[in-house]
Coordinates of C-alpha atoms and ligand atoms in Angstrom, one line a residue:
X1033 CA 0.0 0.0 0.0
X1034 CA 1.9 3.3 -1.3
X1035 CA 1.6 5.8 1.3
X1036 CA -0.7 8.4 -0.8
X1037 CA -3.6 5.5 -0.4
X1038 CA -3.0 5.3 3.2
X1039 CA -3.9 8.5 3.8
X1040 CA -7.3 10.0 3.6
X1041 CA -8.3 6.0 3.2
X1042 CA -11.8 5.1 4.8
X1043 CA -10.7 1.8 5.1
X1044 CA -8.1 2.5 7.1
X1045 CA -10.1 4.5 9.0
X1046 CA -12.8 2.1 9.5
X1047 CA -10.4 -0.6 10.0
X1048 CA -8.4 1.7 13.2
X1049 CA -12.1 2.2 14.2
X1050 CA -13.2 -1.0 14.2
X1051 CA -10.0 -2.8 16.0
X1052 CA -9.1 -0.1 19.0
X1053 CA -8.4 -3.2 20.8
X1054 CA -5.9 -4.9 17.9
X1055 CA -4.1 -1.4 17.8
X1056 CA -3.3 -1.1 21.2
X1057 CA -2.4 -4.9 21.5
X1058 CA 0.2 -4.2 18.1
X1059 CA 1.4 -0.8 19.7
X1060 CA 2.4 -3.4 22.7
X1061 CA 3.9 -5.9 20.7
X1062 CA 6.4 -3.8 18.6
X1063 CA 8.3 -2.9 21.8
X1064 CA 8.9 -6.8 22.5
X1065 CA 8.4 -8.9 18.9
X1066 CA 10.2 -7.5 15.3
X1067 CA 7.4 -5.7 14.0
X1068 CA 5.2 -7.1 16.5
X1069 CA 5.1 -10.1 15.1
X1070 CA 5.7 -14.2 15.2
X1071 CA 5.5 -15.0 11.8
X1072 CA 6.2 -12.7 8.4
X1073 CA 2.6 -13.6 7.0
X1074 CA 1.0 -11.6 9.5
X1075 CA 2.1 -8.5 8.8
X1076 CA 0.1 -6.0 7.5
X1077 CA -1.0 -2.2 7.4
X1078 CA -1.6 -0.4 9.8
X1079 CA -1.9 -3.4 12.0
X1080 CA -2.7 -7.3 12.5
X1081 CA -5.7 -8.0 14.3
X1082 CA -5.6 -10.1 17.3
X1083 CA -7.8 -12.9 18.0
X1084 CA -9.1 -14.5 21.0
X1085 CA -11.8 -17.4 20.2
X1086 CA -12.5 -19.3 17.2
X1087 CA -14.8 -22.4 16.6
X1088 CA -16.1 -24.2 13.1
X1089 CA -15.3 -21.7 10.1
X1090 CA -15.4 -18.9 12.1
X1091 CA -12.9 -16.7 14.4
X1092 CA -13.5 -13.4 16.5
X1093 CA -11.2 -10.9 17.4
X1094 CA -10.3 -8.5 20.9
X1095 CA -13.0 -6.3 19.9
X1096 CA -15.8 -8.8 19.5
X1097 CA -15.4 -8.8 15.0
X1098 CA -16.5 -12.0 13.7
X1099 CA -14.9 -13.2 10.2
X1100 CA -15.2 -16.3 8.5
X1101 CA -12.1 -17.5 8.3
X1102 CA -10.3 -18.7 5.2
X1103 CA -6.7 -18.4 6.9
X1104 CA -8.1 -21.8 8.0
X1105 CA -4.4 -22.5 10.7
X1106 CA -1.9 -21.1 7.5
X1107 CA -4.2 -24.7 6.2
X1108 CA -3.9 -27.2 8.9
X1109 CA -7.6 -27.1 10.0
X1110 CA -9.4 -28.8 7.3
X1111 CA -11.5 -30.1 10.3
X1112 CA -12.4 -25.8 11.1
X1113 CA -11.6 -24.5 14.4
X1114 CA -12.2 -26.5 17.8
X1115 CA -14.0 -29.6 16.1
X1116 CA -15.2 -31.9 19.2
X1117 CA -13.4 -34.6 18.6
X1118 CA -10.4 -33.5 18.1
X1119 CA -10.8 -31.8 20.6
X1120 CA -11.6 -33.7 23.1
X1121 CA -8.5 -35.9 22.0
X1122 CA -6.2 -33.0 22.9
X1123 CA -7.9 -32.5 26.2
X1124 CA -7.7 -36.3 27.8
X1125 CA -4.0 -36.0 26.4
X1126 CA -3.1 -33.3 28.1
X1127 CA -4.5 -34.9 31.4
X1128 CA -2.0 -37.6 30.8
X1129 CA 0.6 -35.7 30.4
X1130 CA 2.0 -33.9 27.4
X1131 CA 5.9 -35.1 27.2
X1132 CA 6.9 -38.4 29.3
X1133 CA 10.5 -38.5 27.4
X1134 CA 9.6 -41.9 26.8
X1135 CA 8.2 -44.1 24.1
X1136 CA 4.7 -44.2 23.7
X1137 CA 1.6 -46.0 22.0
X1138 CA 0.1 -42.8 20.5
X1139 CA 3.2 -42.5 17.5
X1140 CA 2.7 -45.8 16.6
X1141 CA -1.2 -45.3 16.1
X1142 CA -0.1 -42.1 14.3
X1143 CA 2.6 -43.6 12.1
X1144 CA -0.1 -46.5 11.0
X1145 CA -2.5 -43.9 10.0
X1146 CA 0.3 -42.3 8.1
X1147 CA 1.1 -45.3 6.7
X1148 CA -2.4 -46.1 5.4
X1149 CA -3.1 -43.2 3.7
X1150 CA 0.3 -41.8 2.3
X1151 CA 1.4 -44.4 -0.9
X1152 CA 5.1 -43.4 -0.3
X1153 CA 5.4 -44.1 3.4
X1154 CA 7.0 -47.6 4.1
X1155 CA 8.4 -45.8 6.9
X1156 CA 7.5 -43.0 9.2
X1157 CA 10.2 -40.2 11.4
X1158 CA 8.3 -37.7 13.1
X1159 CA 9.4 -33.9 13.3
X1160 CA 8.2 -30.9 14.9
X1161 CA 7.6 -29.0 11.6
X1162 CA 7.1 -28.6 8.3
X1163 CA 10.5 -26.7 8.1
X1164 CA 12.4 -29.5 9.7
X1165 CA 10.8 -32.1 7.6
X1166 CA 11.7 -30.8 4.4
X1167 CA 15.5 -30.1 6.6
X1168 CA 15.7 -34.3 7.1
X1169 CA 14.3 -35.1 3.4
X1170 CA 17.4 -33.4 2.2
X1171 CA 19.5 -34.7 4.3
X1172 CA 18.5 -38.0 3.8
X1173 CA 18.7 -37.8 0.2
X1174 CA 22.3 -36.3 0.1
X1175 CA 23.1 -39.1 2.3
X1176 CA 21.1 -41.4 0.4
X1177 CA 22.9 -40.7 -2.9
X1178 CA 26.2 -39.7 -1.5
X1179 CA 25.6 -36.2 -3.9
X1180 CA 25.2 -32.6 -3.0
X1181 CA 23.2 -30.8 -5.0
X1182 CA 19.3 -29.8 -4.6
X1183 CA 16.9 -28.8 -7.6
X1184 CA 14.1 -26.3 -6.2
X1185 CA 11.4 -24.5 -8.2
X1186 CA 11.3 -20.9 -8.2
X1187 CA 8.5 -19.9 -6.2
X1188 CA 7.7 -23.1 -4.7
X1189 CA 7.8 -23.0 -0.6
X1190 CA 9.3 -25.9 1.3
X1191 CA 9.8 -23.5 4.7
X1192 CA 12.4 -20.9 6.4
X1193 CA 15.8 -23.3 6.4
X1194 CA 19.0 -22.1 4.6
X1195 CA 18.2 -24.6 1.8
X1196 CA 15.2 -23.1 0.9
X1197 CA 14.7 -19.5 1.9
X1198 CA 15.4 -17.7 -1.4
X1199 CA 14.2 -18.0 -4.7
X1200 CA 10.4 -18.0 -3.2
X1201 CA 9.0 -14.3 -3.4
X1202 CA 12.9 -12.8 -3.7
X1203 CA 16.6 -13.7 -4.7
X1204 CA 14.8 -15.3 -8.2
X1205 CA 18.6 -16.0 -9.5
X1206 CA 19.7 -18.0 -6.7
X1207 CA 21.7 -16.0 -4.8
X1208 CA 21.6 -15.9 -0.8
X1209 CA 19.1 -13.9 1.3
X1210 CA 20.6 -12.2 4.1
X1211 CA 22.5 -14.8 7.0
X1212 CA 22.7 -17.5 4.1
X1213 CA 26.3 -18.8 3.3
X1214 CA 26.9 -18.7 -0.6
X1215 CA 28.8 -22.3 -0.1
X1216 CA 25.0 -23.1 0.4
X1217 CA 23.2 -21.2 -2.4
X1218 CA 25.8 -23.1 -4.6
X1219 CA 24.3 -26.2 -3.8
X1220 CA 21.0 -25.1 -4.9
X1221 CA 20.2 -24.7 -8.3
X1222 CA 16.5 -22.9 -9.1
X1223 CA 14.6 -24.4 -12.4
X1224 CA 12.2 -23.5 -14.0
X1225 CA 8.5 -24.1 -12.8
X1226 CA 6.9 -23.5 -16.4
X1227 CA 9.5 -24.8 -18.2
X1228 CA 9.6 -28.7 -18.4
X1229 CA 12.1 -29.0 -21.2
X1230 CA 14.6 -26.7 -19.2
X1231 CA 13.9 -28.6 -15.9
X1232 CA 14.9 -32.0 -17.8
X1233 CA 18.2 -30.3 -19.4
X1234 CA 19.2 -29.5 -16.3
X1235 CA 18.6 -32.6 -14.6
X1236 CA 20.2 -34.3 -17.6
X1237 CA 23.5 -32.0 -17.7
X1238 CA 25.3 -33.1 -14.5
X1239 CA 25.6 -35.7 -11.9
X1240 CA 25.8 -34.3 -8.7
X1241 CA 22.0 -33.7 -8.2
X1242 CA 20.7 -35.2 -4.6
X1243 CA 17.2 -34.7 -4.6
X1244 CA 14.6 -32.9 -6.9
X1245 CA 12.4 -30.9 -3.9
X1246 CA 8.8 -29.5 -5.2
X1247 CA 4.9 -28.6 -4.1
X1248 CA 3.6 -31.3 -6.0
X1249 CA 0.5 -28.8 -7.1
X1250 CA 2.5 -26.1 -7.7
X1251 CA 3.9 -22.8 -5.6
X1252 CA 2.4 -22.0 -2.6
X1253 CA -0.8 -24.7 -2.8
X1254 CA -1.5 -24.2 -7.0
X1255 CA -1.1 -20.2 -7.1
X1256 CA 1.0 -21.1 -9.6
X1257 CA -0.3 -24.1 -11.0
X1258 CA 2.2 -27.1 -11.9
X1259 CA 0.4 -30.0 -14.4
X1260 CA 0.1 -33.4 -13.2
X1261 CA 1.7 -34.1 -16.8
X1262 CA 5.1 -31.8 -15.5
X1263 CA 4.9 -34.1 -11.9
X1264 CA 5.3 -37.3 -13.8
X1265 CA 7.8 -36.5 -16.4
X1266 CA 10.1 -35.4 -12.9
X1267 CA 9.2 -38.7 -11.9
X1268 CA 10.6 -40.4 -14.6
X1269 CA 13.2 -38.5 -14.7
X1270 CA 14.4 -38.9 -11.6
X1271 CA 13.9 -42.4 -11.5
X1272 CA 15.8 -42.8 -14.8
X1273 CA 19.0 -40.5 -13.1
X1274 CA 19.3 -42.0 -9.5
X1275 CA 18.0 -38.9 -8.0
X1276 CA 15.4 -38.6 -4.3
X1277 CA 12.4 -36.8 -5.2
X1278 CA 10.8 -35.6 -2.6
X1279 CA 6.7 -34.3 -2.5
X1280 CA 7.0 -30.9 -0.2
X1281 CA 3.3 -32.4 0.6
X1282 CA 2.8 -30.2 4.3
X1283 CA -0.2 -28.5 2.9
X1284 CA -1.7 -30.9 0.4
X1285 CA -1.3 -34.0 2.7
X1286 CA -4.4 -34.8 3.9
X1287 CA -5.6 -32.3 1.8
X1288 CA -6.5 -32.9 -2.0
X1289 CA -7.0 -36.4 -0.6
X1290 CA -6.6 -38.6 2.5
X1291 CA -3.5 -39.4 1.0
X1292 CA -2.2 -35.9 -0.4
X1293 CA -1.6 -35.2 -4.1
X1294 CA 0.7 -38.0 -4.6
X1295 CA -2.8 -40.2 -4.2
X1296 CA -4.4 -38.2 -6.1
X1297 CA -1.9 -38.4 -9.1
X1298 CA -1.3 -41.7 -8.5
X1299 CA 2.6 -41.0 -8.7
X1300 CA 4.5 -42.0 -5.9
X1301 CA 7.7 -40.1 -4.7
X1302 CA 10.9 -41.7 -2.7
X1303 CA 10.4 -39.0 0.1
X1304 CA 7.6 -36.6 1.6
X1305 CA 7.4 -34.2 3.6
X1306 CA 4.2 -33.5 6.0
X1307 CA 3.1 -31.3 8.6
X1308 CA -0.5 -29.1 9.0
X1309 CA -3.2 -31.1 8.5
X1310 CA -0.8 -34.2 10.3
X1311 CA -1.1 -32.9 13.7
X1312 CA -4.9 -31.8 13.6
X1313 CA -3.8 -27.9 14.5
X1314 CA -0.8 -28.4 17.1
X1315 CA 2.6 -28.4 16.1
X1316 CA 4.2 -31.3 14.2
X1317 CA 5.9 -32.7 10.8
X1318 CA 7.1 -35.4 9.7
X1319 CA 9.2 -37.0 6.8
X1320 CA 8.2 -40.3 5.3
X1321 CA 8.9 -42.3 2.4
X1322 CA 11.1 -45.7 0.8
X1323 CA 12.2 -47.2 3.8
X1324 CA 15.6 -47.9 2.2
X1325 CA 16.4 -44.1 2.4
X1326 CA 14.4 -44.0 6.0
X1327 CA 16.4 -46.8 7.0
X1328 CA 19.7 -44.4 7.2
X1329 CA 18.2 -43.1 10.8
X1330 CA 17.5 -47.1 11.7
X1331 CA 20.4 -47.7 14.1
X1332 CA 20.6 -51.6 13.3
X1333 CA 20.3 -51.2 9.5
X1334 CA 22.6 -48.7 9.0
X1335 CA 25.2 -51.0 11.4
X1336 CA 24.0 -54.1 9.0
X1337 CA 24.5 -51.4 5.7
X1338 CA 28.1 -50.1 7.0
X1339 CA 26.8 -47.1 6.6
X1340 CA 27.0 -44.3 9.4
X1341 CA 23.6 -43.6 10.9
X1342 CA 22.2 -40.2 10.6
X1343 CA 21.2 -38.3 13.6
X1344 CA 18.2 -36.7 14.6
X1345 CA 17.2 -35.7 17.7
X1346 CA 14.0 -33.3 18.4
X1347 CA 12.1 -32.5 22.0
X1348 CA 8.7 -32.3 20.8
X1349 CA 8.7 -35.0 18.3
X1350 CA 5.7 -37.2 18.6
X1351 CA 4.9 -35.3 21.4
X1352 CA 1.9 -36.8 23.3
X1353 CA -0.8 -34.4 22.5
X1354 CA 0.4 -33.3 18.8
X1355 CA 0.2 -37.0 18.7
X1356 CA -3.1 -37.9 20.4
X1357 CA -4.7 -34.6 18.2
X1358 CA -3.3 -36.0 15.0
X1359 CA -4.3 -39.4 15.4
X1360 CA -7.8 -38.3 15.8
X1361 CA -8.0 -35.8 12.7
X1362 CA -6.4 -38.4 10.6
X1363 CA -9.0 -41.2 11.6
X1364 CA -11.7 -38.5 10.8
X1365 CA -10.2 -37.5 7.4
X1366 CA -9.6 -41.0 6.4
X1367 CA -12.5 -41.8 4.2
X1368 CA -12.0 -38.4 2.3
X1369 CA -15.5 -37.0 3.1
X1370 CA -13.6 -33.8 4.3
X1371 CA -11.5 -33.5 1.7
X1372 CA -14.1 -33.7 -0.8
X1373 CA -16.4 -31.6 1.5
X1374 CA -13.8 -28.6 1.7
X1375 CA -13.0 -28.7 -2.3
X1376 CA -16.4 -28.9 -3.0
X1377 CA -17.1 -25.5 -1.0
X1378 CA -13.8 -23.9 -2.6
X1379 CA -15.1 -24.6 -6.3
X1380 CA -18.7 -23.2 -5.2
X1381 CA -17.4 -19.8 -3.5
X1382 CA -15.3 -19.4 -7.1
X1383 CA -18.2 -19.5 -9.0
X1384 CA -20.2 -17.2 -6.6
X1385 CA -17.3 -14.5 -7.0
X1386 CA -16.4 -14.5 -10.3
X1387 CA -19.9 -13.2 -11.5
X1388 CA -19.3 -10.6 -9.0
X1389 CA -16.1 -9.1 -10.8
X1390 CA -18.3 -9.7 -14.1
X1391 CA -21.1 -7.2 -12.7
X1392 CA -18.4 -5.0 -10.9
X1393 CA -16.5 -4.7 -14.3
X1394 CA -12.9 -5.6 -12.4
X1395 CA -11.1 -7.9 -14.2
X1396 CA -10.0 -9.8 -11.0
X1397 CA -10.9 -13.7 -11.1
X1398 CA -10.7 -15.8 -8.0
X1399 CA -9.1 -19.2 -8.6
X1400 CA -7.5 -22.4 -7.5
X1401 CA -7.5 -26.0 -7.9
X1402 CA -9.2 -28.2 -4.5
X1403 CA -10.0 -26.4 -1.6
X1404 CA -8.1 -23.5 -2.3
X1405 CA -9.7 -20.0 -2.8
X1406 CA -7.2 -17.3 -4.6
X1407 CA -7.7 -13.7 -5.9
X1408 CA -6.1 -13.2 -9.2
X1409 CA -5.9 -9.3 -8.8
X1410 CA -4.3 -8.1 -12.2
X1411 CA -1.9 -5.6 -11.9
X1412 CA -1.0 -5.2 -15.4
X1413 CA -4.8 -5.2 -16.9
X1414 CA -4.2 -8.3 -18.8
X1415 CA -7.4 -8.8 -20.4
X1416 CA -9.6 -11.6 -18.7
X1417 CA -12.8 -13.1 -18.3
X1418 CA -13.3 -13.7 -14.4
X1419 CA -15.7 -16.8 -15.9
X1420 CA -12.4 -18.5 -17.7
X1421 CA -9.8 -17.4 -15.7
X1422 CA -6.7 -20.4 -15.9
X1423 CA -4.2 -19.5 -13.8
X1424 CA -2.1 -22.3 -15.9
X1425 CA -2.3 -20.1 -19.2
X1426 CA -0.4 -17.5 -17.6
X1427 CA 2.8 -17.0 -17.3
X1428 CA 3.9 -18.2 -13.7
X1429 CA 6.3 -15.6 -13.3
X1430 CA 4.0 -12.9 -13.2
X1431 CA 1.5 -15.0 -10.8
X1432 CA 4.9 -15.1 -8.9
X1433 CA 7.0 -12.4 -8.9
X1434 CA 4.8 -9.7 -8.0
X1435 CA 1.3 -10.6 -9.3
X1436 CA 0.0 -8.9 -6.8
X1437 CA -2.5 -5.1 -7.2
X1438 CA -0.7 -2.3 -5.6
X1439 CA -4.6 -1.8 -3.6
X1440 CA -4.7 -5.9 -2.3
X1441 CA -3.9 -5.0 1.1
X1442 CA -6.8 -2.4 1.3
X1443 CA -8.8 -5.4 -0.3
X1444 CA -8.0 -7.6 2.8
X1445 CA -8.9 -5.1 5.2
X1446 CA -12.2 -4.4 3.3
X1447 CA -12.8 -7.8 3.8
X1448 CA -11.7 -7.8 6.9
X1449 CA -14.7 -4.8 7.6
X1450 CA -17.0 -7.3 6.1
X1451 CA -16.5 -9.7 8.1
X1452 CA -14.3 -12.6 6.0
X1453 CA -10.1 -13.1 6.9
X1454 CA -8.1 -14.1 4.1
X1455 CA -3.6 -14.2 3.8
X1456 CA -2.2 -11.4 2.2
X1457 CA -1.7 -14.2 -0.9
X1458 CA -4.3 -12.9 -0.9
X1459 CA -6.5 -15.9 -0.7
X1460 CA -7.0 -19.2 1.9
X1461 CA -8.3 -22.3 1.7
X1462 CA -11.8 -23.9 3.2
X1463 CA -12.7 -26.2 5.4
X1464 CA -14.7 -28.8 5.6
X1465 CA -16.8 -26.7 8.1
X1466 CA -17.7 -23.9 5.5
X1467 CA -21.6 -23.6 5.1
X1468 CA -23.5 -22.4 2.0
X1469 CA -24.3 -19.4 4.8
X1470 CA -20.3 -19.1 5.0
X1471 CA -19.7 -18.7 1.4
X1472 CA -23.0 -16.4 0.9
X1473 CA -21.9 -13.9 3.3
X1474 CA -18.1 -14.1 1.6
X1475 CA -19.5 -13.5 -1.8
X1476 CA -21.2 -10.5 -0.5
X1477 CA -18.4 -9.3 1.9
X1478 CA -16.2 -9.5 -1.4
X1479 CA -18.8 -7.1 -3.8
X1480 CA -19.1 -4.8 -1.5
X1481 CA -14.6 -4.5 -0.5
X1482 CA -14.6 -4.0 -4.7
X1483 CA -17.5 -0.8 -4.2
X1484 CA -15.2 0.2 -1.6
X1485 CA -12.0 0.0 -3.2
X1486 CA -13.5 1.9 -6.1
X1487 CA -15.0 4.7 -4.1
X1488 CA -11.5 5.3 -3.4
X1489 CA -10.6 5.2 -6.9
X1490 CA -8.1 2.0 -6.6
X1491 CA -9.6 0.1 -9.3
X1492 CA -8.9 2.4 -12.5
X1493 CA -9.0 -0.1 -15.5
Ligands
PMP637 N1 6.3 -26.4 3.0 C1 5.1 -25.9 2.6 C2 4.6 -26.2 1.2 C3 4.5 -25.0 3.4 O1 3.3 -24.4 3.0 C4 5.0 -24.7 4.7 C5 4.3 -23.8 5.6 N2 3.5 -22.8 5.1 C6 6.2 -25.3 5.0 C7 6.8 -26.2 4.2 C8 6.8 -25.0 6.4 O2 6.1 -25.7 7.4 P1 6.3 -25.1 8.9 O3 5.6 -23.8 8.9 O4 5.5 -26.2 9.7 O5 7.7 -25.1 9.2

């Protein structure tokens, strides 16, 4: 937001209006947390609003604002907020303690369920995090391969490590963001995610490639789409060259399917990462995948193998109550009801919007494959119809690099002031908890931010 639409805005005024509480709360904060906050994704002009209660598809904030909520636990809650028995799983766990530095039934149960659903994983090592999942399915495929390198797609997110911190919304070219060594960037090479001739050159023109890391639907949960078509000529590819690849599945496990877009391509990776959805809305990873590469942190088969074990260690992993809370989200998503419930709401609220930016006359289009819900905002006026937008037919380095209207953070707030939360994507995802009355009121909430944002004379086309 430039600072000329800042001032004299009535969103922003409504917006300080409406969140006294929020603003004080964020006044508080920057003295104590780096812009006041925990996490980058939450920042935002003039300030974040903090929340105190949520439940089903809905959260409230200090001040008593109620939004339907497509933010949806940055996608681990395709259960909604608070669902009983989830719930209820967490709260007998945490009777029975929530860390006993001891083995315990619980990440058994959870490694079955992982097991069942998930086609790659013959074996099972918990994490604490998406971050340090993706951080193990590296290392195990260097180790795995005895070779160095690591083939990323620009855009695509696998988490905050050194490995993989550039090349996502900055640094396109490869080169280090701030506190990252070069020696690492050099062991990174970026390809091309709309480029599948380029991506196969590369992996054909040397032999020092570890692992081929991706989002299996494309950057950031199919903002920039990636064909199941690309998916399996990597697989083959990699198959044919000896090299890992690994599905960065942490939002669409347990997502596009019980068993996460590698079920639902019916192509099977060596590794995967997972987190979100795994641990029912507490914190939790885990990588899985071929036990032969798993079986370099199996201290008898890597003494059998005379090959040196790799470590891992990790406080919370498996934890009791990240465990227990999984366990009973997985056994709830298991016959993809959920998934199919969420997806189906996600497709619906498209084709309640779109119309909308028809009759408003903005050439905006909201978009996304399964359960995800994204605003196409169109910077550069390309001429489109809202009714055919494919995100696929354009090119994914303006949906990447930028892609984003200079006035999309004033839309968020005017949705915000209408009662709906989205990321500053901007977009979300559904859960399986969002009504018809959910997605009526969103439609409605996202006419009127577009009336809004053209009173104020953002939306000159
Ligand atoms: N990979 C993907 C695809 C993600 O979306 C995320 C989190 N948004 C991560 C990895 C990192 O997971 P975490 O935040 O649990 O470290």
């Amino acid at each position: 937001m430039s600072d000329e639409s800042r001032t004299n805005s009535k969103i922003v005024t409504a917006y300080r209006e409406r969140t006294a509480k929020s603003r004080a709360l964020a006044a508080r904060a920057r003295k104590l947390l780096p812009s006041g906050i925990v996490h980058d994704s939450r920042h935002l002009y003039p300030h974040p609003v903090y929340v105190n209660r949520a439940d089903g598809s809905r959260k409230w904030d200090v001040d008593g604002n109620e939004y339907v909520d497509y933010y949806g636990g940055h996608g681990a809650l395709l259960l909604g907020h608070c669902d009983p028995r989830v719930k209820e799983a967490s709260h007998r766990q945490l009777e029975l303690g929530t860390h006993y530095a001891a083995c315990h039934e619980l990440e058994i149960r959870w490694a079955e369920l992982v097991q069942q659903l998930v086609p790659c994983a013959e074996r099972v090592r918990f994490t604490s995090s998406g971050t340090e999942a993706n951080l193990m399915a590296l290392r195990l495929a260097r180790a795995y391969t005895g070779k160095s390198k690591l083939v990323r797609f620009r855009g695509h997110f696998h988490g905050w490590q050194d490995h993989v911190t550039f090349g996502c919304d900055s640094h396109f070219d490869g080169t280090p963001t701030p506190g990252v060594l070069a020696e690492i960037a050099d062991n990174v090479l970026i390809a091309p995610p709309d480029d599948l001739e380029a991506t196969l050159a590369l992996l054909a023109s040397r032999d020092d490639i570890a692992a081929v890391i991706l989002e299996p639907t494309g950057a950031s949960f199919g903002w920039a789409p990636m064909s199941r078509d690309f998916v399996a000529a990597l697989r083959e590819a990699t198959i044919e060259r000896g090299i890992v690849l690994i599905f960065d599945e942490v939002v669409t496990g347990f997502r596009i399917s019980p068993g996460g877009a590698q079920a639902h391509f019916a192509i099977t990776p060596d590794l995967t990462s997972l987190a979100k959805i795994l641990a029912g809305g507490l914190p939790g990873g885990a990588v899985v995948g071929r036990k032969e590469i798993l079986d370099l942190l199996d201290f008898e088969q890597a003494e059998r193998s005379g090959r040196e074990k790799i470590q891992h260690q990790g406080t919370f992993n498996a934890n009791p109550v990240s465990a227990a809370t999984g366990i009973a989200c997985l056994e709830i998503i298991a016959d993809g009801e959920a998934c199919a419930t969420a997806t189906a709401q996600a497709q619906r609220l498209q084709s309640m919007i779109n119309p909308i930016f028809v009759e408003q006359a903005v050439p905006w289009a909201a978009f996304g494959d399964h359960s995800a819900v994204y605003f196409f905002t169109n910077p550069d006026a390309i001429d489109i119809d809202p009714m055919q937008f494919d995100a696929s037919a354009l090119d994914a380095k303006s949906l990447q690099t930028g892609g984003k209207h200079p006035a999309a953070g004033k839309f968020r707030l005017a949705l915000m002031l209408n009662g709906v939360d989205i990321s500053g994507r901007p977009g979300g995802s559904t859960s399986c908890k969002h009504s018809e009355q959910d997605l009526e009121r969103t439609a409605d909430a996202v006419r009127e931010a577009i009336v809004m944002l053209k009173e104020e004379g953002e939306l000159r086309y």
